[in-house]
PDB file of C-alpha atoms in Angstrom:
ATOM      1  CA  GLU A   1       8.455  -3.520   7.002  1.00  0.00           C
ATOM      2  CA  TYR A   2      11.362  -4.562   8.364  1.00  0.00           C
ATOM      3  CA  PHE A   3      14.770  -6.603   6.270  1.00  0.00           C
ATOM      4  CA  LEU A   4      17.025  -7.677   9.104  1.00  0.00           C
ATOM      5  CA  GLN A   5      20.630  -7.118   8.090  1.00  0.00           C
ATOM      6  CA  TYR A   6      19.749  -5.561   4.125  1.00  0.00           C
ATOM      7  CA  THR A   7      22.137  -6.642   1.509  1.00  0.00           C
ATOM      8  CA  ALA A   8      22.941  -2.756  -0.561  1.00  0.00           C
ATOM      9  CA  GLU A   9      25.802  -1.103  -2.337  1.00  0.00           C
ATOM     10  CA  GLY A  10      27.260   2.052  -1.494  1.00  0.00           C
ATOM     11  CA  GLU A  11      28.241   4.863  -3.780  1.00  0.00           C
ATOM     12  CA  ASP A  12      31.902   3.696  -2.840  1.00  0.00           C
ATOM     13  CA  GLY A  13      31.189   0.211  -4.897  1.00  0.00           C
ATOM     14  CA  LYS A  14      31.205  -1.592  -1.541  1.00  0.00           C
ATOM     15  CA  THR A  15      28.394  -3.880   0.252  1.00  0.00           C
ATOM     16  CA  TYR A  16      26.785  -2.735   3.493  1.00  0.00           C
ATOM     17  CA  ARG A  17      24.369  -4.354   6.050  1.00  0.00           C
ATOM     18  CA  PRO A  18      22.576  -1.664   7.963  1.00  0.00           C
ATOM     19  CA  ASP A  19      21.257  -3.717  11.127  1.00  0.00           C
ATOM     20  CA  VAL A  20      17.530  -2.963  10.616  1.00  0.00           C
ATOM     21  CA  LEU A  21      16.225  -1.567   7.073  1.00  0.00           C
ATOM     22  CA  ILE A  22      12.411  -0.300   8.573  1.00  0.00           C
ATOM     23  CA  LYS A  23       9.626   0.396   5.315  1.00  0.00           C
ATOM     24  CA  LEU A  24       8.070   3.333   5.022  1.00  0.00           C
ATOM     25  CA  PRO A  25       5.295   4.958   2.983  1.00  0.00           C
ATOM     26  CA  GLU A  26       5.893   6.463  -0.829  1.00  0.00           C
ATOM     27  CA  ASP A  27       8.822   3.625  -0.565  1.00  0.00           C
ATOM     28  CA  LYS A  28      10.897   5.197   1.437  1.00  0.00           C
ATOM     29  CA  HIS A  29      13.483   3.988   4.577  1.00  0.00           C
ATOM     30  CA  LEU A  30      14.743   4.142   7.662  1.00  0.00           C
ATOM     31  CA  ILE A  31      18.176   2.662   8.800  1.00  0.00           C
ATOM     32  CA  ILE A  32      18.951   1.066  12.361  1.00  0.00           C
ATOM     33  CA  ASP A  33      22.159   0.829  13.134  1.00  0.00           C
ATOM     34  CA  SER A  34      23.895  -1.471  16.645  1.00  0.00           C
ATOM     35  CA  LYS A  35      26.561  -2.483  16.537  1.00  0.00           C
ATOM     36  CA  VAL A  36      27.835   0.027  19.587  1.00  0.00           C
ATOM     37  CA  SER A  37      30.691  -0.893  21.906  1.00  0.00           C
ATOM     38  CA  LEU A  38      29.445  -0.896  25.387  1.00  0.00           C
ATOM     39  CA  THR A  39      32.864  -2.351  27.286  1.00  0.00           C
ATOM     40  CA  ALA A  40      33.700   0.084  28.758  1.00  0.00           C
ATOM     41  CA  PHE A  41      30.897   0.894  29.878  1.00  0.00           C
ATOM     42  CA  GLU A  42      30.390  -2.460  31.648  1.00  0.00           C
ATOM     43  CA  GLN A  43      34.011  -1.806  32.554  1.00  0.00           C
ATOM     44  CA  TYR A  44      32.801   1.971  33.858  1.00  0.00           C
ATOM     45  CA  VAL A  45      29.516  -0.030  36.025  1.00  0.00           C
ATOM     46  CA  SER A  46      32.084  -2.612  37.865  1.00  0.00           C
ATOM     47  CA  ALA A  47      34.524  -0.373  38.657  1.00  0.00           C
ATOM     48  CA  GLU A  48      34.968   0.469  42.369  1.00  0.00           C
ATOM     49  CA  LYS A  49      36.900   3.032  42.640  1.00  0.00           C
ATOM     50  CA  ASP A  50      36.344   7.050  40.736  1.00  0.00           C
ATOM     51  CA  GLU A  51      39.099   7.386  38.978  1.00  0.00           C
ATOM     52  CA  LYS A  52      38.157   3.890  37.337  1.00  0.00           C
ATOM     53  CA  LYS A  53      34.913   5.217  35.949  1.00  0.00           C
ATOM     54  CA  GLU A  54      36.007   8.371  35.163  1.00  0.00           C
ATOM     55  CA  THR A  55      37.852   7.014  33.368  1.00  0.00           C
ATOM     56  CA  ALA A  56      35.666   4.325  32.147  1.00  0.00           C
ATOM     57  CA  LEU A  57      32.975   6.665  31.454  1.00  0.00           C
ATOM     58  CA  LYS A  58      34.749   8.862  29.013  1.00  0.00           C
ATOM     59  CA  GLN A  59      35.819   5.851  26.817  1.00  0.00           C
ATOM     60  CA  HIS A  60      32.672   5.217  26.590  1.00  0.00           C
ATOM     61  CA  ILE A  61      31.844   7.660  25.828  1.00  0.00           C
ATOM     62  CA  LEU A  62      34.211   8.300  22.961  1.00  0.00           C
ATOM     63  CA  SER A  63      33.890   5.228  22.083  1.00  0.00           C
ATOM     64  CA  ILE A  64      30.557   6.678  21.035  1.00  0.00           C
ATOM     65  CA  LYS A  65      31.068   9.047  19.546  1.00  0.00           C
ATOM     66  CA  ASN A  66      34.069   6.937  17.360  1.00  0.00           C
ATOM     67  CA  HIS A  67      30.749   5.203  16.006  1.00  0.00           C
ATOM     68  CA  ILE A  68      28.727   8.194  15.089  1.00  0.00           C
ATOM     69  CA  LYS A  69      31.984   8.736  13.305  1.00  0.00           C
ATOM     70  CA  GLU A  70      31.696   5.187  11.726  1.00  0.00           C
ATOM     71  CA  LEU A  71      27.879   5.745  10.760  1.00  0.00           C
ATOM     72  CA  LYS A  72      28.640   9.506   9.651  1.00  0.00           C
ATOM     73  CA  GLU A  73      31.741   7.862   6.491  1.00  0.00           C
ATOM     74  CA  LYS A  74      29.619   5.023   5.690  1.00  0.00           C
ATOM     75  CA  LYS A  75      26.958   7.778   4.093  1.00  0.00           C
ATOM     76  CA  TYR A  76      23.922   5.139   4.916  1.00  0.00           C
ATOM     77  CA  ASP A  77      22.226   7.967   3.909  1.00  0.00           C
ATOM     78  CA  SER A  78      23.444   7.091   0.085  1.00  0.00           C
ATOM     79  CA  LEU A  79      23.814   3.564  -0.470  1.00  0.00           C
ATOM     80  CA  LYS A  80      21.801   2.597  -3.893  1.00  0.00           C
ATOM     81  CA  GLY A  81      18.092   1.135  -3.839  1.00  0.00           C
ATOM     82  CA  LEU A  82      16.848   3.193  -0.849  1.00  0.00           C
ATOM     83  CA  ASN A  83      15.500   6.190  -0.195  1.00  0.00           C
ATOM     84  CA  THR A  84      16.322   6.979   3.330  1.00  0.00           C
ATOM     85  CA  PRO A  85      15.692  10.785   5.293  1.00  0.00           C
ATOM     86  CA  ASP A  86      18.433  12.737   6.054  1.00  0.00           C
ATOM     87  CA  PHE A  87      19.872  10.702   9.675  1.00  0.00           C
ATOM     88  CA  VAL A  88      20.284   7.374  10.778  1.00  0.00           C
ATOM     89  CA  LEU A  89      19.002   5.784  14.464  1.00  0.00           C
ATOM     90  CA  MET A  90      21.459   4.486  16.100  1.00  0.00           C
ATOM     91  CA  PHE A  91      20.706   1.587  19.079  1.00  0.00           C
ATOM     92  CA  LEU A  92      22.077   1.559  22.240  1.00  0.00           C
ATOM     93  CA  PRO A  93      20.810  -2.089  23.608  1.00  0.00           C
ATOM     94  CA  VAL A  94      21.330  -0.059  27.208  1.00  0.00           C
ATOM     95  CA  GLU A  95      19.624   2.405  29.076  1.00  0.00           C
ATOM     96  CA  PRO A  96      21.870   3.165  31.594  1.00  0.00           C
ATOM     97  CA  ALA A  97      24.273   3.269  28.845  1.00  0.00           C
ATOM     98  CA  PHE A  98      22.785   5.696  26.613  1.00  0.00           C
ATOM     99  CA  ALA A  99      21.540   7.885  30.188  1.00  0.00           C
ATOM    100  CA  VAL A 100      24.002   8.530  31.507  1.00  0.00           C
ATOM    101  CA  ALA A 101      26.798   8.643  28.165  1.00  0.00           C
ATOM    102  CA  VAL A 102      24.321  11.707  27.660  1.00  0.00           C
ATOM    103  CA  GLN A 103      24.238  13.511  30.909  1.00  0.00           C
ATOM    104  CA  ALA A 104      27.826  13.593  31.152  1.00  0.00           C
ATOM    105  CA  ASP A 105      28.412  15.202  27.227  1.00  0.00           C
ATOM    106  CA  LEU A 106      25.899  17.033  27.094  1.00  0.00           C
ATOM    107  CA  GLU A 107      26.378  18.250  23.048  1.00  0.00           C
ATOM    108  CA  LEU A 108      26.458  14.082  23.217  1.00  0.00           C
ATOM    109  CA  PHE A 109      23.371  13.877  21.707  1.00  0.00           C
ATOM    110  CA  ASN A 110      23.478  17.819  19.846  1.00  0.00           C
ATOM    111  CA  ASP A 111      26.564  16.855  17.721  1.00  0.00           C
ATOM    112  CA  ALA A 112      25.127  13.279  16.673  1.00  0.00           C
ATOM    113  CA  PHE A 113      22.428  15.173  15.419  1.00  0.00           C
ATOM    114  CA  GLU A 114      23.969  17.238  12.935  1.00  0.00           C
ATOM    115  CA  LYS A 115      26.087  14.677  11.685  1.00  0.00           C
ATOM    116  CA  GLY A 116      22.586  12.584  10.396  1.00  0.00           C
ATOM    117  CA  ILE A 117      22.799  10.681  13.668  1.00  0.00           C
ATOM    118  CA  VAL A 118      19.574  10.335  16.204  1.00  0.00           C
ATOM    119  CA  ILE A 119      21.571   7.717  18.868  1.00  0.00           C
ATOM    120  CA  VAL A 120      17.940   5.964  20.495  1.00  0.00           C
ATOM    121  CA  SER A 121      18.637   3.893  23.565  1.00  0.00           C
ATOM    122  CA  PRO A 122      15.046   1.010  24.134  1.00  0.00           C
ATOM    123  CA  THR A 123      12.918   3.534  25.647  1.00  0.00           C
ATOM    124  CA  THR A 124      12.872   6.199  22.081  1.00  0.00           C
ATOM    125  CA  LEU A 125      13.173   3.720  19.971  1.00  0.00           C
ATOM    126  CA  LEU A 126       9.952   1.322  21.057  1.00  0.00           C
ATOM    127  CA  ALA A 127       8.269   5.449  20.750  1.00  0.00           C
ATOM    128  CA  THR A 128       9.863   5.905  17.292  1.00  0.00           C
ATOM    129  CA  LEU A 129       8.994   1.772  15.558  1.00  0.00           C
ATOM    130  CA  ARG A 130       5.227   2.703  17.569  1.00  0.00           C
ATOM    131  CA  THR A 131       5.379   5.833  15.626  1.00  0.00           C
ATOM    132  CA  VAL A 132       6.221   3.788  12.761  1.00  0.00           C
ATOM    133  CA  ALA A 133       3.410   1.666  13.123  1.00  0.00           C
ATOM    134  CA  SER A 134       0.972   4.582  13.821  1.00  0.00           C
ATOM    135  CA  ILE A 135       2.129   5.576   9.906  1.00  0.00           C
ATOM    136  CA  TRP A 136       1.072   2.376   8.145  1.00  0.00           C
ATOM    137  CA  ARG A 137      -1.247   2.722   9.709  1.00  0.00           C
ATOM    138  CA  HIS A 138      -2.863   5.381   8.101  1.00  0.00           C
ATOM    139  CA  GLU A 139      -1.528   4.841   5.145  1.00  0.00           C
ATOM    140  CA  ARG A 140      -3.162   1.255   5.237  1.00  0.00           C
ATOM    141  CA  GLN A 141      -6.110   3.451   6.184  1.00  0.00           C
ATOM    142  CA  THR A 142      -5.613   6.115   3.165  1.00  0.00           C
ATOM    143  CA  GLN A 143      -5.358   3.424   0.496  1.00  0.00           C
ATOM    144  CA  ASN A 144      -8.269   1.455   1.636  1.00  0.00           C
ATOM    145  CA  ALA A 145      -9.505   5.165   1.140  1.00  0.00           C
ATOM    146  CA  MET A 146      -8.852   5.156  -1.993  1.00  0.00           C
ATOM    147  CA  GLU A 147      -9.900   2.086  -3.011  1.00  0.00           C
ATOM    148  CA  ILE A 148     -13.247   1.896  -2.024  1.00  0.00           C
ATOM    149  CA  ALA A 149     -13.621   5.379  -3.542  1.00  0.00           C
ATOM    150  CA  THR A 150     -12.317   4.172  -7.571  1.00  0.00           C
ATOM    151  CA  GLN A 151     -14.107   0.135  -6.903  1.00  0.00           C
ATOM    152  CA  GLY A 152     -17.576   3.200  -5.873  1.00  0.00           C
ATOM    153  CA  GLY A 153     -16.881   5.326  -8.888  1.00  0.00           C
ATOM    154  CA  LYS A 154     -16.227   1.832 -11.116  1.00  0.00           C
ATOM    155  CA  LEU A 155     -19.132   0.510 -10.054  1.00  0.00           C
ATOM    156  CA  TYR A 156     -21.450   3.510 -10.852  1.00  0.00           C
ATOM    157  CA  ASP A 157     -20.010   3.929 -13.316  1.00  0.00           C
ATOM    158  CA  LYS A 158     -21.454   0.091 -14.574  1.00  0.00           C
ATOM    159  CA  PHE A 159     -25.036   0.773 -13.047  1.00  0.00           C
ATOM    160  CA  GLU A 160     -25.179   4.150 -15.291  1.00  0.00           C
ATOM    161  CA  GLY A 161     -24.627   1.526 -18.156  1.00  0.00           C
ATOM    162  CA  PHE A 162     -26.132  -0.670 -17.037  1.00  0.00           C
ATOM    163  CA  LEU A 163     -29.765   1.133 -16.613  1.00  0.00           C
ATOM    164  CA  LYS A 164     -28.859   2.605 -20.641  1.00  0.00           C
ATOM    165  CA  ASP A 165     -28.628  -0.831 -21.608  1.00  0.00           C
ATOM    166  CA  LEU A 166     -31.815  -1.299 -19.596  1.00  0.00           C
ATOM    167  CA  GLU A 167     -33.650   1.590 -20.938  1.00  0.00           C
ATOM    168  CA  LYS A 168     -32.529  -0.123 -24.836  1.00  0.00           C
ATOM    169  CA  VAL A 169     -34.025  -3.458 -23.482  1.00  0.00           C
ATOM    170  CA  GLY A 170     -36.982  -2.075 -23.560  1.00  0.00           C
ATOM    171  CA  LEU A 171     -37.249   0.213 -26.085  1.00  0.00           C
ATOM    172  CA  ASN A 172     -36.434  -2.580 -28.014  1.00  0.00           C
ATOM    173  CA  LEU A 173     -39.112  -4.775 -26.788  1.00  0.00           C
ATOM    174  CA  ASP A 174     -41.768  -1.793 -27.667  1.00  0.00           C
ATOM    175  CA  ARG A 175     -40.425  -2.055 -31.250  1.00  0.00           C
ATOM    176  CA  ALA A 176     -40.564  -5.817 -31.686  1.00  0.00           C
ATOM    177  CA  GLN A 177     -44.015  -5.154 -29.801  1.00  0.00           C
ATOM    178  CA  GLU A 178     -45.308  -3.414 -32.385  1.00  0.00           C
ATOM    179  CA  SER A 179     -44.490  -4.451 -34.666  1.00  0.00           C
ATOM    180  CA  TYR A 180     -45.723  -7.481 -33.871  1.00  0.00           C
ATOM    181  CA  ARG A 181     -49.324  -6.284 -33.041  1.00  0.00           C
ATOM    182  CA  ASP A 182     -48.375  -3.934 -36.778  1.00  0.00           C
ATOM    183  CA  ALA A 183     -48.137  -7.610 -38.650  1.00  0.00           C
ATOM    184  CA  HIS A 184     -50.657  -8.885 -36.726  1.00  0.00           C
ATOM    185  CA  LYS A 185     -52.428  -6.434 -38.544  1.00  0.00           C
ATOM    186  CA  LYS A 186     -51.657  -7.206 -41.392  1.00  0.00           C
ATOM    187  CA  LEU A 187     -51.967 -11.708 -41.383  1.00  0.00           C
ATOM    188  CA  THR A 188     -55.594 -11.595 -39.796  1.00  0.00           C
ATOM    189  CA  SER A 189     -57.432  -8.275 -39.992  1.00  0.00           C
ATOM    190  CA  GLY A 190     -59.104  -6.209 -42.884  1.00  0.00           C
ATOM    191  CA  ARG A 191     -60.009  -6.837 -46.420  1.00  0.00           C
ATOM    192  CA  GLY A 192     -57.950  -9.179 -48.015  1.00  0.00           C
ATOM    193  CA  ASN A 193     -55.002 -10.161 -45.226  1.00  0.00           C
ATOM    194  CA  LEU A 194     -53.136 -12.871 -45.785  1.00  0.00           C
ATOM    195  CA  LEU A 195     -55.068 -16.275 -43.764  1.00  0.00           C
ATOM    196  CA  GLY A 196     -57.696 -14.706 -45.985  1.00  0.00           C
ATOM    197  CA  GLN A 197     -55.828 -15.148 -49.142  1.00  0.00           C
ATOM    198  CA  VAL A 198     -53.868 -18.099 -47.977  1.00  0.00           C
ATOM    199  CA  GLU A 199     -57.935 -19.522 -47.340  1.00  0.00           C
ATOM    200  CA  LYS A 200     -59.175 -18.335 -50.586  1.00  0.00           C
ATOM    201  CA  LEU A 201     -55.695 -20.726 -52.327  1.00  0.00           C
ATOM    202  CA  LYS A 202     -57.399 -23.389 -50.253  1.00  0.00           C
ATOM    203  CA  GLU A 203     -60.719 -23.252 -52.040  1.00  0.00           C
ATOM    204  CA  LEU A 204     -60.220 -22.789 -55.553  1.00  0.00           C
ATOM    205  CA  GLY A 205     -58.410 -26.494 -54.964  1.00  0.00           C
ATOM    206  CA  ALA A 206     -54.964 -25.911 -53.817  1.00  0.00           C
ATOM    207  CA  LYS A 207     -53.168 -28.504 -52.844  1.00  0.00           C
ATOM    208  CA  THR A 208     -52.511 -28.533 -48.921  1.00  0.00           C
ATOM    209  CA  SER A 209     -51.290 -31.284 -47.029  1.00  0.00           C
ATOM    210  CA  LYS A 210     -52.116 -29.461 -43.704  1.00  0.00           C
ATOM    211  CA  ASN A 211     -54.898 -27.020 -42.181  1.00  0.00           C
ATOM    212  CA  ILE A 212     -53.767 -23.769 -40.537  1.00  0.00           C
ATOM    213  CA  ASP A 213     -55.769 -23.808 -37.160  1.00  0.00           C
ATOM    214  CA  SER A 214     -58.850 -22.430 -37.045  1.00  0.00           C
ATOM    215  CA  LYS A 215     -58.225 -20.414 -33.724  1.00  0.00           C
ATOM    216  CA  TYR A 216     -55.911 -17.909 -36.691  1.00  0.00           C
ATOM    217  CA  LEU A 217     -59.320 -18.037 -38.370  1.00  0.00           C
ATOM    218  CA  ASP A 218     -61.562 -17.420 -36.139  1.00  0.00           C
ATOM    219  CA  ASN A 219     -60.135 -14.176 -35.499  1.00  0.00           C
TER     220      ASN A 219
END
């Protein structure tokens, strides 16, 4: 239920390739972008002096803010052929890089959210994807239940039609049996029955090459 490096055209006619496109029920989509630079964070981790750490941390936060701005300008939510939510997931692949940034700038997460960007770390992204998986399971269960209901309805209607057809067969069999009895009576019963008449013709000298079975004549 996802695509990597999905290609889509923006309103400006340019081609965009989100890192991950996740399919959601009802033909909706969720976009994940993971192109955040962590160079400043690496400098922050390796810096030994507080001054360098502070400078690197500011650069790290600035790098995240710049990427948020870039994502906002890309307008992933308006890509042609996609039905995306009002936000994009911006993935920070290193958990401490996310934690340090949001601790140092308490408004960073909210500022991004107001721009339609949700910053996620490995932990929060995993939770999000598990939620999406749960949604798909529920959707498939719902689809299966609807399919069962549809097929069950068709089977019921077909069975009802079969009962009517079977009843017609029974009625026709009864009518055929009754017609057979009537015909048989005309053939063998009463004065002037057909068997008696044809035998009379033979007795009168009609030329025949065959004889009627005696079991009919005895009735």
